mmCIF file of C-alpha atoms and ligand atoms in Angstrom:
data_model
loop_
_atom_site.group_PDB
_atom_site.id
_atom_site.type_symbol
_atom_site.label_atom_id
_atom_site.label_comp_id
_atom_site.label_asym_id
_atom_site.label_seq_id
_atom_site.Cartn_x
_atom_site.Cartn_y
_atom_site.Cartn_z
ATOM 1 C CA MET Z 176 -32.267 -272.667 -152.131
ATOM 2 C CA THR Z 177 -34.013 -275.563 -154.341
ATOM 3 C CA THR Z 178 -33.462 -275.456 -157.904
ATOM 4 C CA SER Z 179 -35.951 -277.883 -160.383
ATOM 5 C CA HIS Z 180 -34.428 -279.088 -163.839
ATOM 6 C CA THR Z 181 -36.635 -281.155 -166.118
ATOM 7 C CA GLY Z 182 -38.229 -282.872 -163.189
ATOM 8 C CA THR Z 183 -35.783 -283.631 -160.860
ATOM 9 C CA THR Z 184 -34.828 -281.561 -157.945
ATOM 10 C CA SER Z 185 -31.323 -280.441 -156.945
ATOM 11 C CA VAL Z 186 -31.060 -278.921 -153.397
ATOM 12 C CA SER Z 187 -28.078 -276.858 -152.569
ATOM 13 C CA ILE Z 188 -26.646 -277.650 -149.220
ATOM 14 C CA PRO Z 189 -24.725 -275.238 -147.668
ATOM 15 C CA THR Z 190 -21.107 -276.964 -146.227
ATOM 16 C CA GLN Z 191 -22.286 -275.764 -142.519
ATOM 17 C CA THR Z 192 -25.442 -274.646 -140.939
ATOM 18 C CA THR Z 193 -26.228 -271.102 -139.833
ATOM 19 C CA TYR Z 194 -25.540 -272.630 -136.176
ATOM 20 C CA GLN Z 195 -22.194 -274.108 -137.387
ATOM 21 C CA ALA Z 196 -21.288 -270.371 -138.868
ATOM 22 C CA ARG Z 197 -22.167 -268.700 -135.788
ATOM 23 C CA VAL Z 198 -19.987 -270.974 -133.414
ATOM 24 C CA ALA Z 199 -17.238 -270.502 -135.895
ATOM 25 C CA ASP Z 200 -17.759 -266.731 -135.698
ATOM 26 C CA TYR Z 201 -17.406 -267.059 -131.957
ATOM 27 C CA TRP Z 202 -14.124 -268.850 -132.185
ATOM 28 C CA ASN Z 203 -12.639 -266.807 -134.687
ATOM 29 C CA ALA Z 204 -13.317 -263.886 -132.703
ATOM 30 C CA GLU Z 205 -12.370 -265.378 -129.098
ATOM 31 C CA GLU Z 206 -9.338 -263.611 -127.547
ATOM 32 C CA ASN Z 207 -10.202 -264.604 -123.662
ATOM 33 C CA PRO Z 208 -7.211 -263.756 -121.404
ATOM 34 C CA VAL Z 209 -8.089 -267.569 -119.946
ATOM 35 C CA ASN Z 210 -7.514 -269.073 -123.137
ATOM 36 C CA LEU Z 211 -4.491 -266.868 -124.178
ATOM 37 C CA GLU Z 212 -2.413 -266.050 -121.127
ATOM 38 C CA LEU Z 213 -2.411 -269.364 -119.815
ATOM 39 C CA GLY Z 214 -1.330 -271.012 -122.745
ATOM 40 C CA GLN Z 215 1.541 -268.403 -123.191
ATOM 41 C CA ILE Z 216 3.279 -269.619 -120.522
ATOM 42 C CA ASP Z 217 4.285 -272.759 -122.254
ATOM 43 C CA ASP Z 218 2.870 -272.786 -125.842
ATOM 44 C CA LEU Z 219 0.261 -275.509 -124.513
ATOM 45 C CA TYR Z 220 -3.257 -274.184 -125.370
ATOM 46 C CA HIS Z 221 -6.281 -275.577 -123.809
ATOM 47 C CA HIS Z 222 -9.610 -274.501 -123.796
ATOM 48 C CA HIS Z 223 -11.197 -276.201 -121.236
ATOM 49 C CA TYR Z 224 -11.766 -276.741 -117.656
ATOM 50 C CA GLY Z 225 -9.082 -278.275 -114.989
ATOM 51 C CA ILE Z 226 -9.488 -280.952 -112.424
ATOM 52 C CA GLY Z 227 -7.485 -281.550 -109.314
ATOM 53 C CA GLU Z 228 -6.757 -280.110 -105.808
ATOM 54 C CA ALA Z 229 -6.143 -276.568 -106.398
ATOM 55 C CA ASP Z 230 -2.985 -274.440 -104.358
ATOM 56 C CA ARG Z 231 -4.903 -271.873 -102.983
ATOM 57 C CA SER Z 232 -1.941 -270.356 -101.287
ATOM 58 C CA VAL Z 233 -1.286 -268.799 -104.910
ATOM 59 C CA LEU Z 234 -4.112 -266.169 -103.620
ATOM 60 C CA GLU Z 235 -2.219 -265.149 -100.592
ATOM 61 C CA GLU Z 236 0.835 -263.741 -102.712
ATOM 62 C CA GLN Z 237 1.047 -259.863 -101.710
ATOM 63 C CA ASP Z 238 2.942 -258.780 -104.911
ATOM 64 C CA PRO Z 239 -0.014 -257.908 -107.156
ATOM 65 C CA ASP Z 240 1.926 -258.795 -110.340
ATOM 66 C CA LEU Z 241 3.242 -262.266 -108.898
ATOM 67 C CA ARG Z 242 -0.063 -262.889 -107.738
ATOM 68 C CA ARG Z 243 -1.307 -262.704 -110.956
ATOM 69 C CA GLU Z 244 1.306 -264.803 -112.427
ATOM 70 C CA ARG Z 245 1.004 -267.487 -109.585
ATOM 71 C CA VAL Z 246 -2.705 -267.768 -110.433
ATOM 72 C CA THR Z 247 -2.489 -267.921 -114.075
ATOM 73 C CA GLY Z 248 0.062 -270.550 -113.392
ATOM 74 C CA GLU Z 249 -2.208 -272.969 -111.065
ATOM 75 C CA LEU Z 250 -5.358 -272.705 -113.374
ATOM 76 C CA HIS Z 251 -3.006 -273.912 -116.229
ATOM 77 C CA ARG Z 252 -1.598 -276.523 -114.392
ATOM 78 C CA LEU Z 253 -5.288 -277.798 -113.794
ATOM 79 C CA GLU Z 254 -6.252 -277.524 -117.154
ATOM 80 C CA HIS Z 255 -2.962 -279.398 -118.223
ATOM 81 C CA ALA Z 256 -3.762 -282.376 -115.741
ATOM 82 C CA GLN Z 257 -7.352 -282.260 -117.537
ATOM 83 C CA ALA Z 258 -5.652 -282.826 -120.824
ATOM 84 C CA GLU Z 259 -2.991 -285.313 -119.370
ATOM 85 C CA TYR Z 260 -6.084 -287.293 -117.945
ATOM 86 C CA LEU Z 261 -7.929 -287.796 -121.163
ATOM 87 C CA ALA Z 262 -4.737 -288.582 -122.964
ATOM 88 C CA SER Z 263 -3.979 -291.121 -120.350
ATOM 89 C CA HIS Z 264 -7.258 -293.165 -121.623
ATOM 90 C CA LEU Z 265 -6.545 -293.253 -125.189
ATOM 91 C CA GLY Z 266 -4.992 -297.001 -124.794
ATOM 92 C CA GLY Z 267 -1.759 -298.208 -125.544
ATOM 93 C CA LEU Z 268 -0.646 -295.959 -128.629
ATOM 94 C CA THR Z 269 2.282 -296.082 -130.599
ATOM 95 C CA PRO Z 270 4.478 -293.589 -132.923
ATOM 96 C CA ASP Z 271 2.737 -295.270 -136.201
ATOM 97 C CA ASP Z 272 -0.935 -294.760 -134.620
ATOM 98 C CA ARG Z 273 -3.035 -292.055 -135.478
ATOM 99 C CA VAL Z 274 -5.449 -290.075 -133.616
ATOM 100 C CA PHE Z 275 -8.204 -288.068 -134.292
ATOM 101 C CA ASP Z 276 -8.824 -284.682 -131.788
ATOM 102 C CA ALA Z 277 -12.734 -283.592 -132.709
ATOM 103 C CA GLY Z 278 -13.287 -280.142 -132.173
ATOM 104 C CA CYS Z 279 -9.381 -279.176 -131.292
ATOM 105 C CA GLY Z 280 -9.732 -275.678 -130.534
ATOM 106 C CA ARG Z 281 -5.825 -274.001 -130.428
ATOM 107 C CA GLY Z 282 -4.539 -277.384 -130.520
ATOM 108 C CA GLY Z 283 -3.182 -278.251 -126.559
ATOM 109 C CA GLY Z 284 -4.825 -281.695 -126.834
ATOM 110 C CA SER Z 285 -3.103 -283.136 -129.823
ATOM 111 C CA VAL Z 286 0.240 -281.643 -128.656
ATOM 112 C CA VAL Z 287 -0.174 -283.303 -125.526
ATOM 113 C CA ALA Z 288 -1.166 -286.964 -127.139
ATOM 114 C CA HIS Z 289 1.796 -286.650 -129.738
ATOM 115 C CA LEU Z 290 4.270 -285.679 -126.587
ATOM 116 C CA ARG Z 291 2.884 -288.527 -124.539
ATOM 117 C CA TYR Z 292 2.870 -291.544 -127.446
ATOM 118 C CA GLY Z 293 4.645 -290.167 -130.505
ATOM 119 C CA CYS Z 294 1.626 -290.564 -132.297
ATOM 120 C CA HIS Z 295 0.091 -288.900 -135.410
ATOM 121 C CA SER Z 296 -2.857 -286.511 -134.828
ATOM 122 C CA ASP Z 297 -5.396 -284.797 -136.865
ATOM 123 C CA GLY Z 298 -6.919 -282.005 -134.925
ATOM 124 C CA VAL Z 299 -10.360 -280.786 -136.634
ATOM 125 C CA THR Z 300 -11.790 -277.297 -135.386
ATOM 126 C CA ILE Z 301 -14.539 -275.161 -137.303
ATOM 127 C CA SER Z 302 -12.934 -272.168 -136.432
ATOM 128 C CA ALA Z 303 -10.290 -271.154 -139.550
ATOM 129 C CA LYS Z 304 -8.282 -269.155 -137.000
ATOM 130 C CA GLN Z 305 -7.852 -271.734 -134.349
ATOM 131 C CA ALA Z 306 -6.617 -274.022 -137.644
ATOM 132 C CA GLY Z 307 -4.185 -271.867 -138.578
ATOM 133 C CA PHE Z 308 -2.806 -270.616 -134.916
ATOM 134 C CA ALA Z 309 -2.543 -274.540 -133.791
ATOM 135 C CA ASN Z 310 -0.731 -275.534 -137.081
ATOM 136 C CA GLU Z 311 1.529 -272.440 -136.251
ATOM 137 C CA GLN Z 312 2.273 -273.962 -133.200
ATOM 138 C CA ALA Z 313 3.136 -277.439 -134.484
ATOM 139 C CA VAL Z 314 5.770 -275.811 -136.898
ATOM 140 C CA LYS Z 315 7.443 -273.871 -134.047
ATOM 141 C CA ARG Z 316 7.607 -276.881 -131.848
ATOM 142 C CA GLY Z 317 9.020 -279.215 -134.789
ATOM 143 C CA ILE Z 318 6.109 -281.753 -134.723
ATOM 144 C CA ASP Z 319 4.354 -280.297 -137.714
ATOM 145 C CA ALA Z 320 5.420 -283.523 -139.774
ATOM 146 C CA LYS Z 321 2.929 -285.687 -137.299
ATOM 147 C CA VAL Z 322 0.568 -283.403 -135.967
ATOM 148 C CA ARG Z 323 -2.005 -281.420 -138.422
ATOM 149 C CA TYR Z 324 -4.755 -279.284 -137.972
ATOM 150 C CA HIS Z 325 -7.499 -278.663 -140.359
ATOM 151 C CA HIS Z 326 -10.533 -276.202 -140.697
ATOM 152 C CA ARG Z 327 -13.547 -278.719 -140.911
ATOM 153 C CA ASN Z 328 -16.584 -279.750 -139.614
ATOM 154 C CA MET Z 329 -15.678 -282.374 -137.070
ATOM 155 C CA LEU Z 330 -19.313 -284.131 -138.383
ATOM 156 C CA ASP Z 331 -17.908 -284.553 -141.923
ATOM 157 C CA THR Z 332 -14.325 -284.617 -142.101
ATOM 158 C CA GLY Z 333 -13.512 -286.335 -145.162
ATOM 159 C CA LEU Z 334 -10.569 -287.952 -143.317
ATOM 160 C CA ALA Z 335 -9.867 -291.659 -144.108
ATOM 161 C CA SER Z 336 -12.146 -294.283 -142.544
ATOM 162 C CA GLY Z 337 -10.949 -296.847 -140.322
ATOM 163 C CA ALA Z 338 -7.463 -294.824 -140.007
ATOM 164 C CA TYR Z 339 -7.413 -293.895 -136.353
ATOM 165 C CA ALA Z 340 -6.562 -295.894 -133.339
ATOM 166 C CA ALA Z 341 -8.456 -293.670 -131.052
ATOM 167 C CA SER Z 342 -10.079 -290.314 -131.245
ATOM 168 C CA TRP Z 343 -11.691 -287.648 -128.616
ATOM 169 C CA ASN Z 344 -13.978 -284.806 -127.828
ATOM 170 C CA ASN Z 345 -12.624 -282.566 -125.097
ATOM 171 C CA GLU Z 346 -15.485 -280.274 -124.227
ATOM 172 C CA SER Z 347 -16.603 -280.068 -127.705
ATOM 173 C CA THR Z 348 -19.675 -282.286 -128.070
ATOM 174 C CA MET Z 349 -22.448 -279.707 -126.784
ATOM 175 C CA TYR Z 350 -21.791 -278.097 -130.460
ATOM 176 C CA VAL Z 351 -22.966 -280.947 -132.382
ATOM 177 C CA GLU Z 352 -25.960 -283.647 -132.427
ATOM 178 C CA LEU Z 353 -24.477 -286.908 -130.879
ATOM 179 C CA ASP Z 354 -25.871 -289.259 -133.539
ATOM 180 C CA LEU Z 355 -24.180 -287.566 -136.258
ATOM 181 C CA LEU Z 356 -20.611 -287.157 -133.988
ATOM 182 C CA PHE Z 357 -20.679 -290.537 -133.149
ATOM 183 C CA ALA Z 358 -21.279 -291.800 -136.600
ATOM 184 C CA GLU Z 359 -18.263 -289.876 -137.745
ATOM 185 C CA HIS Z 360 -16.043 -291.049 -134.804
ATOM 186 C CA ALA Z 361 -17.251 -294.738 -135.346
ATOM 187 C CA ARG Z 362 -16.438 -294.530 -139.305
ATOM 188 C CA LEU Z 363 -12.950 -293.089 -138.662
ATOM 189 C CA LEU Z 364 -11.727 -295.480 -135.759
ATOM 190 C CA ARG Z 365 -10.392 -298.903 -136.532
ATOM 191 C CA ARG Z 366 -12.656 -301.700 -134.837
ATOM 192 C CA GLY Z 367 -11.053 -301.769 -131.144
ATOM 193 C CA GLY Z 368 -9.908 -298.291 -131.362
ATOM 194 C CA ARG Z 369 -10.799 -296.071 -128.210
ATOM 195 C CA TYR Z 370 -12.809 -293.047 -128.028
ATOM 196 C CA VAL Z 371 -13.067 -290.740 -124.973
ATOM 197 C CA THR Z 372 -14.854 -287.443 -124.480
ATOM 198 C CA ILE Z 373 -14.993 -285.263 -121.453
ATOM 199 C CA THR Z 374 -17.883 -283.005 -121.067
ATOM 200 C CA GLY Z 375 -20.379 -280.983 -119.218
ATOM 201 C CA CYS Z 376 -23.767 -282.823 -119.191
ATOM 202 C CA TYR Z 377 -26.882 -282.155 -117.567
ATOM 203 C CA ASN Z 378 -28.056 -284.706 -115.280
ATOM 204 C CA ASP Z 379 -31.294 -286.405 -115.962
ATOM 205 C CA SER Z 380 -31.580 -287.406 -112.143
ATOM 206 C CA TYR Z 381 -32.062 -283.667 -111.527
ATOM 207 C CA GLY Z 382 -34.745 -283.472 -114.289
ATOM 208 C CA GLN Z 383 -34.578 -281.116 -117.395
ATOM 209 C CA ALA Z 384 -32.025 -278.515 -118.131
ATOM 210 C CA SER Z 385 -31.670 -276.120 -115.225
ATOM 211 C CA ARG Z 386 -31.552 -272.423 -115.270
ATOM 212 C CA GLU Z 387 -27.906 -272.401 -114.913
ATOM 213 C CA VAL Z 388 -27.365 -275.090 -117.726
ATOM 214 C CA SER Z 389 -29.583 -272.806 -119.993
ATOM 215 C CA LEU Z 390 -27.531 -269.643 -118.879
ATOM 216 C CA ILE Z 391 -24.230 -271.733 -119.944
ATOM 217 C CA ASN Z 392 -25.772 -272.567 -123.339
ATOM 218 C CA ALA Z 393 -26.502 -268.858 -124.100
ATOM 219 C CA HIS Z 394 -23.134 -267.943 -123.123
ATOM 220 C CA TYR Z 395 -21.164 -270.411 -125.449
ATOM 221 C CA ILE Z 396 -23.704 -270.838 -127.936
ATOM 222 C CA CYS Z 397 -24.023 -274.541 -127.388
ATOM 223 C CA ASP Z 398 -26.488 -277.173 -126.405
ATOM 224 C CA ILE Z 399 -25.417 -279.355 -123.277
ATOM 225 C CA HIS Z 400 -26.988 -282.867 -123.949
ATOM 226 C CA PRO Z 401 -28.310 -284.782 -120.865
ATOM 227 C CA ARG Z 402 -26.251 -287.690 -119.542
ATOM 228 C CA SER Z 403 -28.490 -290.431 -120.743
ATOM 229 C CA ALA Z 404 -28.308 -288.992 -124.505
ATOM 230 C CA TYR Z 405 -24.466 -290.027 -124.691
ATOM 231 C CA PHE Z 406 -25.107 -293.859 -123.933
ATOM 232 C CA ARG Z 407 -27.845 -294.001 -126.164
ATOM 233 C CA ALA Z 408 -26.074 -292.314 -128.968
ATOM 234 C CA MET Z 409 -22.895 -294.497 -128.352
ATOM 235 C CA ALA Z 410 -25.116 -297.595 -128.419
ATOM 236 C CA ARG Z 411 -26.626 -296.807 -132.048
ATOM 237 C CA ASN Z 412 -22.924 -296.029 -133.149
ATOM 238 C CA ARG Z 413 -20.703 -299.104 -132.493
ATOM 239 C CA LEU Z 414 -19.097 -297.488 -129.308
ATOM 240 C CA VAL Z 415 -19.311 -299.398 -126.162
ATOM 241 C CA PRO Z 416 -18.352 -297.452 -123.046
ATOM 242 C CA VAL Z 417 -15.524 -299.137 -121.090
ATOM 243 C CA HIS Z 418 -15.076 -296.601 -118.132
ATOM 244 C CA VAL Z 419 -17.239 -293.509 -116.949
ATOM 245 C CA GLU Z 420 -16.311 -291.079 -114.414
ATOM 246 C CA ASP Z 421 -17.875 -288.378 -112.781
ATOM 247 C CA LEU Z 422 -15.474 -285.604 -112.602
ATOM 248 C CA THR Z 423 -17.639 -283.057 -110.852
ATOM 249 C CA ALA Z 424 -15.793 -283.072 -107.601
ATOM 250 C CA ALA Z 425 -12.565 -282.870 -109.417
ATOM 251 C CA THR Z 426 -13.274 -279.965 -111.344
ATOM 252 C CA ILE Z 427 -14.934 -277.621 -108.699
ATOM 253 C CA PRO Z 428 -11.434 -276.415 -106.942
ATOM 254 C CA TYR Z 429 -10.711 -275.045 -110.566
ATOM 255 C CA TRP Z 430 -13.628 -272.857 -110.578
ATOM 256 C CA GLU Z 431 -13.384 -271.725 -107.140
ATOM 257 C CA LEU Z 432 -9.603 -270.558 -107.939
ATOM 258 C CA ARG Z 433 -10.627 -269.291 -111.216
ATOM 259 C CA ARG Z 434 -13.630 -267.023 -109.778
ATOM 260 C CA GLU Z 435 -11.133 -265.336 -107.730
ATOM 261 C CA ALA Z 436 -8.766 -264.495 -110.605
ATOM 262 C CA GLU Z 437 -9.701 -261.185 -111.694
ATOM 263 C CA HIS Z 438 -7.835 -260.851 -114.386
ATOM 264 C CA LEU Z 439 -9.033 -263.955 -116.040
ATOM 265 C CA VAL Z 440 -12.718 -264.457 -115.190
ATOM 266 C CA THR Z 441 -15.257 -264.407 -118.055
ATOM 267 C CA GLY Z 442 -18.343 -263.946 -116.093
ATOM 268 C CA ILE Z 443 -19.514 -267.384 -116.300
ATOM 269 C CA GLU Z 444 -17.768 -268.919 -113.052
ATOM 270 C CA ASP Z 445 -20.618 -268.547 -110.308
ATOM 271 C CA THR Z 446 -23.110 -270.104 -112.706
ATOM 272 C CA PHE Z 447 -21.118 -273.267 -113.109
ATOM 273 C CA LEU Z 448 -20.426 -273.627 -109.752
ATOM 274 C CA ASP Z 449 -24.059 -273.285 -108.805
ATOM 275 C CA ALA Z 450 -25.131 -275.859 -111.540
ATOM 276 C CA TYR Z 451 -22.391 -278.263 -110.336
ATOM 277 C CA ARG Z 452 -23.724 -277.735 -106.591
ATOM 278 C CA ASN Z 453 -27.161 -277.742 -107.331
ATOM 279 C CA GLY Z 454 -26.836 -281.250 -108.940
ATOM 280 C CA SER Z 455 -28.132 -279.932 -112.408
ATOM 281 C CA PHE Z 456 -25.009 -280.714 -114.310
ATOM 282 C CA GLN Z 457 -22.235 -282.769 -114.131
ATOM 283 C CA TYR Z 458 -18.589 -282.971 -115.469
ATOM 284 C CA LEU Z 459 -18.038 -286.599 -116.967
ATOM 285 C CA LEU Z 460 -15.377 -288.690 -118.680
ATOM 286 C CA ILE Z 461 -16.780 -291.327 -120.834
ATOM 287 C CA ALA Z 462 -14.255 -293.998 -122.765
ATOM 288 C CA ALA Z 463 -15.758 -296.262 -125.304
ATOM 289 C CA ASP Z 464 -14.397 -298.949 -127.641
ATOM 290 C CA ARG Z 465 -15.494 -299.149 -131.216
ATOM 291 C CA VAL Z 466 -16.585 -302.546 -131.603
HETATM 292 N N1 LIG F 213 -10.845 -279.592 -127.491
HETATM 293 C C1 LIG F 213 -10.240 -278.249 -127.403
HETATM 294 C C2 LIG F 213 -11.382 -277.038 -127.616
HETATM 295 C C3 LIG F 213 -12.740 -276.910 -126.973
HETATM 296 S S1 LIG F 213 -13.291 -275.491 -127.144
HETATM 297 C C4 LIG F 213 -9.436 -278.124 -125.889
HETATM 298 O O1 LIG F 213 -9.823 -278.981 -125.194
HETATM 299 O O2 LIG F 213 -8.611 -277.083 -125.904
HETATM 300 C C5 LIG F 213 -14.569 -276.125 -128.321
HETATM 301 C C6 LIG F 213 -14.409 -276.492 -129.962
HETATM 302 O O3 LIG F 213 -14.940 -277.225 -130.424
HETATM 303 C C7 LIG F 213 -14.064 -275.470 -130.576
HETATM 304 O O4 LIG F 213 -12.193 -275.373 -130.933
HETATM 305 C C8 LIG F 213 -14.977 -275.392 -131.848
HETATM 306 O O5 LIG F 213 -14.081 -274.421 -132.765
HETATM 307 C C9 LIG F 213 -15.026 -276.563 -131.893
HETATM 308 N N2 LIG F 213 -16.276 -276.782 -132.970
HETATM 309 C C10 LIG F 213 -17.725 -276.696 -132.438
HETATM 310 N N3 LIG F 213 -18.420 -276.975 -133.447
HETATM 311 C C11 LIG F 213 -17.380 -277.836 -134.233
HETATM 312 C C12 LIG F 213 -17.679 -278.528 -135.595
HETATM 313 N N4 LIG F 213 -19.023 -278.859 -135.838
HETATM 314 N N5 LIG F 213 -16.778 -279.088 -136.018
HETATM 315 C C13 LIG F 213 -15.503 -278.832 -135.731
HETATM 316 N N6 LIG F 213 -15.224 -277.943 -134.619
HETATM 317 C C14 LIG F 213 -16.449 -277.569 -134.080
#
């Protein structure tokens, strides 16, 4: 809406775009068993994929209830290993340090960082429901004085400039424009602070986004960036990569197990496996210093 008063033009800017409202709707409504049943095991809710060798013997369990339980437990172990791996790249944090969890989901990543370092954490999600859920979990755990979740846009958080020793995006960069995202991380991080992302990206050396990458985009209402876009946007926003790791091979066992978990599949499993195997898609960790 544009209104004009005495020759000047004031433009009403919505707090979030229509696209962001659709993403919020998706996460407000999301109740996939793969996101809830795994978290219920130990109240650590991860909405990302797993890494590491999978114990496929869980599939041989003959008792159907026990099989279900063991498969769920194994997938959760792999997802938790991914969160710990990300947290291990955040640098030497102390209990006085503050970290920023961008696109925090139901909150597992901030809890992992807090348990590891004793640090303060601010998690931000565009889903009001997720922020409420994550705050309830923090209260339940008795860590709500240090771990807080906010219903905000990670591109425009309103959090304090230079107040953060580390920040990350765990599988949430594909919902936003990277230049806007990294500008906000650079603003929030103190000089020498550490930024980490684990993300799916499309592989420039394959070419443009493959059919599988497009299917993943449609499934999650997201827009997977090419690998090159990360480095360009970081260079423009005072973020200098210090460690880059291709986790594609490490995530395949998780997907191979998940596709056999009848009670947890969401229907996107084979597409992920095809995308990784045909070389069009990569699972990447990038750690960068804020200079
Ligand atoms: N990092 C979490 C959740 C990943 S799922 C985990 O590892 O478990 C993607 C998350 O990105 C969702 O929580 C979604 O609400 C969030 N998100 C997407 N766009 C966002 C935006 N513009 N601002 C804040 N959060 C956003």
